[in-house]
XYZ file of C-alpha atoms in Angstrom:
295
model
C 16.594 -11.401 -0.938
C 16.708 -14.050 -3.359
C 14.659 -16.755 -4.013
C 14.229 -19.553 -6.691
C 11.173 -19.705 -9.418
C 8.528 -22.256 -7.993
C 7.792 -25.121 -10.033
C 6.352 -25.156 -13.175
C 2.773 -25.071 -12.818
C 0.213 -27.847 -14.495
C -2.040 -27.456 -17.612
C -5.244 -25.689 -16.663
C -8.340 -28.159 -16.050
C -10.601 -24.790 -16.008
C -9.706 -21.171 -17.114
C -11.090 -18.553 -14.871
C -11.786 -15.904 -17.294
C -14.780 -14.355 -15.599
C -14.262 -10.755 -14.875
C -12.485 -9.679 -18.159
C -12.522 -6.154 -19.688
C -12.233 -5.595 -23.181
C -9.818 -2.488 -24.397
C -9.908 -1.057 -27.521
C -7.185 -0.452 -29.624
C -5.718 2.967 -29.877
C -3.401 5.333 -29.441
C -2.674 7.219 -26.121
C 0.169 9.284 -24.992
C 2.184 7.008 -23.039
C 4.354 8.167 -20.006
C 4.960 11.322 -18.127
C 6.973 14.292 -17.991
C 5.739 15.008 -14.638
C 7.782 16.928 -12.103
C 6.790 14.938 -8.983
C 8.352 11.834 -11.122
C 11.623 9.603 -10.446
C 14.007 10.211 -13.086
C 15.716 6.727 -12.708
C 12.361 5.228 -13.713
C 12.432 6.256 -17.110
C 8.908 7.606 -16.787
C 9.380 9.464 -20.016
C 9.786 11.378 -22.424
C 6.216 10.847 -22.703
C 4.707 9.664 -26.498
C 2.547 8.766 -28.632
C 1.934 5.121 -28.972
C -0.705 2.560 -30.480
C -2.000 -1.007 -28.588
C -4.215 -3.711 -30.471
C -7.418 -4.732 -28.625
C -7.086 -6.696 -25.375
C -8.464 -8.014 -22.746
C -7.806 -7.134 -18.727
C -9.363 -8.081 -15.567
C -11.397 -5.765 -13.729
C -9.489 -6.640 -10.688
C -6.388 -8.068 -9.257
C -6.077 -11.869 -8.893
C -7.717 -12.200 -5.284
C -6.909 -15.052 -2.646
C -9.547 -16.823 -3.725
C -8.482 -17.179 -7.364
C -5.067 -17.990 -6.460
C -6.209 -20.474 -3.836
C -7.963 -22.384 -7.032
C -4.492 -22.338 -8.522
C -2.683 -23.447 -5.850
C -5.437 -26.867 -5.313
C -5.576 -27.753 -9.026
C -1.586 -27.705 -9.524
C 0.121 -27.421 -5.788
C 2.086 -24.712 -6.674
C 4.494 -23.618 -4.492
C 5.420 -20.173 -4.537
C 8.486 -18.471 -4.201
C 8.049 -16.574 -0.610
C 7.121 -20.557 0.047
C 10.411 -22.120 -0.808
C 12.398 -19.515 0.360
C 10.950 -19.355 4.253
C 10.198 -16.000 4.803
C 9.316 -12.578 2.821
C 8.739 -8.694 3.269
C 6.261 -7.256 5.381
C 5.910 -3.941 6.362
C 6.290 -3.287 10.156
C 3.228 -1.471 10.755
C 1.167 -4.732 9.817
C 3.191 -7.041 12.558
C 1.721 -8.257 15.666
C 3.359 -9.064 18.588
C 5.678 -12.222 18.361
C 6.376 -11.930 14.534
C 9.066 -13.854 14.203
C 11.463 -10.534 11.657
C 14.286 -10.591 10.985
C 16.688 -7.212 10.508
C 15.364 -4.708 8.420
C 17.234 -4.558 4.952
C 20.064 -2.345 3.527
C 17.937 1.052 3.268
C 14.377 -0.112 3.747
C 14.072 0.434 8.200
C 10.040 0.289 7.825
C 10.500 -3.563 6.396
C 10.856 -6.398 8.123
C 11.827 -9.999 6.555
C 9.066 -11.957 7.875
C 9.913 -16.345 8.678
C 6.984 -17.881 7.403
C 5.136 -14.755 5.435
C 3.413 -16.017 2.327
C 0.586 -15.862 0.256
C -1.199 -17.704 3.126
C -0.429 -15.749 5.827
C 0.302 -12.415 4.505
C 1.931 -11.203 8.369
C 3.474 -14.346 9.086
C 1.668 -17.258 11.168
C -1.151 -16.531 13.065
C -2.509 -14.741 10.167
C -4.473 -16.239 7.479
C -6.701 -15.177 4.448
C -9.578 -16.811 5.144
C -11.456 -14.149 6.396
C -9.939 -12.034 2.852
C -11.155 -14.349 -0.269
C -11.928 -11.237 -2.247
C -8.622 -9.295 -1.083
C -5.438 -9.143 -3.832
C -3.152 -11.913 -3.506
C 0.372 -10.550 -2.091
C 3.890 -12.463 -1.368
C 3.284 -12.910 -5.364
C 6.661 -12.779 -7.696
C 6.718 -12.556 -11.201
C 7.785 -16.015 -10.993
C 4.955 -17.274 -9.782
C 2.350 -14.592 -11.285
C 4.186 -16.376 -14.553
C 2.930 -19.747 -12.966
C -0.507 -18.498 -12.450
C -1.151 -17.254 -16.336
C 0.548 -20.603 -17.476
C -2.294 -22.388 -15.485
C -4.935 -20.012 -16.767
C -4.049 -19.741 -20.099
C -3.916 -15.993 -19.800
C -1.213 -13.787 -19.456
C 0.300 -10.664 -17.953
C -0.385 -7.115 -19.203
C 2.917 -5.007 -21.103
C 3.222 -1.906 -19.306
C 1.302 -0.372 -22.705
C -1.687 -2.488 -22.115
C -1.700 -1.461 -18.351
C -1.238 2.019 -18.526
C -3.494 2.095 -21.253
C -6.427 0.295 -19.333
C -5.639 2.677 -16.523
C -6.239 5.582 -18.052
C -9.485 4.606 -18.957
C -9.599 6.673 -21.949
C -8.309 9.787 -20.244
C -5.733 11.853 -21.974
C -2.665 12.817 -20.281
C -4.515 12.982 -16.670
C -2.147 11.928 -13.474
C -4.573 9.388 -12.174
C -6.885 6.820 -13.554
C -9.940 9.009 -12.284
C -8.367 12.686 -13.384
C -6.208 15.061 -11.763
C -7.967 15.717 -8.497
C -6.154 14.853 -5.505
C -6.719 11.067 -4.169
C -7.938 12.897 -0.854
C -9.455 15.961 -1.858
C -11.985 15.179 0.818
C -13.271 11.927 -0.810
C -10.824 8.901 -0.538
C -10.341 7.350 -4.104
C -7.549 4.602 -3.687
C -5.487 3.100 -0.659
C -2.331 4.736 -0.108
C -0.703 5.890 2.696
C -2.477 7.599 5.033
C -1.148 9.817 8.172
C 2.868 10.677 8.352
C 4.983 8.004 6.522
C 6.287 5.630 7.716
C 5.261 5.354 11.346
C 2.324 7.259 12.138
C -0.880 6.086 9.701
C -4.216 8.320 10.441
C -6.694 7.487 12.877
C -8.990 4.890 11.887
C -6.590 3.654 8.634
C -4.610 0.326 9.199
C -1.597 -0.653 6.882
C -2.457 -2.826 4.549
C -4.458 -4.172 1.194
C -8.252 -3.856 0.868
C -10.624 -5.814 -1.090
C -9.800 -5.694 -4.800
C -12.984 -4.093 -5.608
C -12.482 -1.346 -3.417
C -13.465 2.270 -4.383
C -14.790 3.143 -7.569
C -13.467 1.611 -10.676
C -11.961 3.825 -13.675
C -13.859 4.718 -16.577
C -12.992 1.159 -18.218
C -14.476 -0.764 -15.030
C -11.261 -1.413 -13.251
C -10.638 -1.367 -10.045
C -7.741 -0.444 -8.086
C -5.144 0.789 -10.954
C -3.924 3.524 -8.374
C -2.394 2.317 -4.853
C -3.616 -1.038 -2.942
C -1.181 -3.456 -4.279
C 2.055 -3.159 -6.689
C 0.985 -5.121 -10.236
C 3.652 -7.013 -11.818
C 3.946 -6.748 -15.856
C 5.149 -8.417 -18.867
C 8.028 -6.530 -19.093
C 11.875 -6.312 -18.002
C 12.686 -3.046 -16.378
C 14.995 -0.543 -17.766
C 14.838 3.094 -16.982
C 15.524 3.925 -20.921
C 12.213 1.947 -21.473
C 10.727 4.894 -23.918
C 13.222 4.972 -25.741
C 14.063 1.617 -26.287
C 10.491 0.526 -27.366
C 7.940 0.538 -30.658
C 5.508 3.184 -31.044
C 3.035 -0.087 -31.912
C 2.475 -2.715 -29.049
C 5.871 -1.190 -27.345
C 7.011 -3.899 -24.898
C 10.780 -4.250 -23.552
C 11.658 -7.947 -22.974
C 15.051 -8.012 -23.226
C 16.539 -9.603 -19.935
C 17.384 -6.858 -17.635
C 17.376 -8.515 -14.308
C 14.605 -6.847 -13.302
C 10.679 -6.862 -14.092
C 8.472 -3.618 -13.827
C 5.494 -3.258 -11.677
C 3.038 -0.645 -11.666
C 0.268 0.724 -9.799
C 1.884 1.712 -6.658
C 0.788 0.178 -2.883
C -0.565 1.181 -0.132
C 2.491 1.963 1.329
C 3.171 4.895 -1.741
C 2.741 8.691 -0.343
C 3.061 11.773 -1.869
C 6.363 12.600 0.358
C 7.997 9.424 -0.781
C 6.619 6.865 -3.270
C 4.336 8.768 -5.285
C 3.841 5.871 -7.629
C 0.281 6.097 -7.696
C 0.131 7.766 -10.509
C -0.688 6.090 -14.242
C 2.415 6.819 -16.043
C 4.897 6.273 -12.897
C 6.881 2.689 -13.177
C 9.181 0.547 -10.923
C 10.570 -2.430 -11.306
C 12.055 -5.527 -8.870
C 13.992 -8.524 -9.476
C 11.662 -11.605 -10.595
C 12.112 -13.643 -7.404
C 11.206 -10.784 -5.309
C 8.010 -11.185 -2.736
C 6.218 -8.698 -0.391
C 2.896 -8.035 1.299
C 2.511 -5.074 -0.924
C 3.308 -7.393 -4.577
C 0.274 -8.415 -6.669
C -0.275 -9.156 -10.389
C -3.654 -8.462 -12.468
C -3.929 -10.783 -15.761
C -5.201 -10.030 -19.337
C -5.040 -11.758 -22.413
C-alpha cells in the first residue's frame, strides 16, 4: 500500500524535550551473528563500532505528544490521506469496515478509516490511551514530527546502542533470559501465533512505560511497537557503513525499523531482539508502527 508524505509540518512554537536520556559515547559491538536471525536483514557480521554522545527518549512518542503536534501544525498524516491502514485482525471488532488481507500477510487486514486516531478503525479512539505509543505512524510523518520538535530520529547505531543499555553482546536489552521465563518483560506475542493469543492477553500496544526500563532508563526497546530510524534499509548495512557514527542513508526505498511489535514471536518474527533489523517503505502505516526521537 502506498501512500503520499503528509504535508510539511510548521516551525515548532514549543519543543517537548522532557523525557530525554543522555548516552555516552562509546564503542559497542554492533549486530548479531545469532542463529535464530533473518539472513536477508543483514543483521551482521557483527562489529565493533564507536557513537558520539546523544540524547534519546525514555519512551516512544505517545498519543498525547503527537496529539500536541497534530493541534500546533494540523498535520495530516499519511494513514490520513490515504483512507485506510493495517491492522491486525485479532484487534477488529465487529463491523470493521477491512478490506482483503494482502499478498502474504492473512492475519492483516487493510482497515477504511484506521489512523493515528482510531488505531482499529472508527468506533475506536485514543482517548482513553494518552500515555500509549502512537501507531499508523510512517517515517514520513515521524520525519514531520522531529521537524516540529526540533529533534530528530535515532541511526540504527544510536538505537541499538541505547538498547543495550551498556550490555555487551546480550540478545535483549535486559540480558539473555527468556522474555517469559516466568516473569513477563516486554509485549510480544503471547499464546499460538497468529490466531490463538493466551488467556487474559489482548493484541495490541501497552502504555509506553510499560515493564521495566533497560539499564539506560528506557522503556520498551524490545516488542510493543516497531520504531522507525534514521536510516534507509539495506540488508548489506554492516558492511556498507563507518566503524564511527555508522549510518546508511543512501536511498534504498526502504527505511529500517527496529524493536519488534507485539505481534513478533519466537516461531515467526523474533525481532525482539537488540541487534535484529527490518525495514518498510517510508509511506508505510500500521497499528504495530511507532517512532522514538533523540537528538
Amino acid at each position: 500500500m502506498q501512500a503520499p508524505p503528509g504535508p510539511a509540518a510548521a516551525a515548532p512554537k514549543t519543543r517537548p524535550r522532557a523525557g530525554m536520556v543522555w548516552i555516552p559515547a562509546q564503542q559497542f559491538l554492533m549486530g548479531s551473528g545469532d542463529p535464530d536471525g533473518f539472513p536477508d536483514d543483514g543483521e551482521g557480521p557483527p562489529r565493533l563500532v564507536t557513537v558520539d554522545g546523544f540524547h534519546i527518549a525514555a519512551t516512544t512518542v505517545t498519543n498525547r505528544q503527537f496529539s500536541d503536534f497534530v493541534r500546533d501544525t494540523r498535520y495530516v498524516t499519511d494513514a490520513e490521506l490515504l483512507g485506510a491502514s493495517f491492522v491486525f485482525q485479532g484487534q477488529l471488532g465487529a463491523g470493521a469496515n477491512a478490506w482483503a488481507s494482502p499478498r502474504g500477510l492473512p492475519w492483516w487486514r487493510i482497515v477504511e478509516g484506521a489512523s493515528w486516531q482510531r488505531p482499529e478503525g472508527p468506533g475506536s479512539h485514543i482517548h482513553e490511551r494518552p500515555e500509549h505509543p502512537v501507531v499508523h505512524i510512517s517515517w514520513f510523518d515521524a520525519q514531520a514530527y522531529c521537524a516540529w520538535s526540533g529533534q530528530r530520529l535515532p541511526t540504527e547505531a544510536e538505537w541499538e546502542c541505547a538498547a543495550r543499555g551498556g550490555l555487551h553482546s546480550k540478545r535483549y536489552p535486559w540480558g539473555d533470559a527468556p522474555p517469559q521465563d516466568g516473569r513477563t518483560r516486554c509485549n510480544i506475542w503471547q499464546g499460538a501465533f497468529p490466531d490463538r493469543p493466551a488467556p487474559g492477553w489482548t493484541p495490541g500496544p501497552l502504555s509506553a512505560r510499560s515493564f521495566e526500563p533497560n539499564a539506560y532508563g528506557l522503556y520498551n526497546m524490545a516488542g510493543n511497537v516497531w520504531e522507525w530510524c534514521a536510516d534507509a534499509f539495506t540488508p548489506h548495512y554492516h558492511r556498507l557503513t563507518a566503524a564511527h557514527n555508522p549510518a546508511f542513508l543512501r536511498d534504498s526505498g526502504r527505511r529500517s525499523m527496529r524493536g519488534g511489535s507485539f505481534l513478533c514471536h519466537a516461531s515467526y518474527c523474533n525481532r525482539y531482539r537488540v541487534g535484529a533489523r527490518n525495514g518498510n517503505t517510508p509511506d508505510s502505516a500500521a497499528a504495530n508502527s511507532g517512532f522514538r526521537v533523540a537528538r
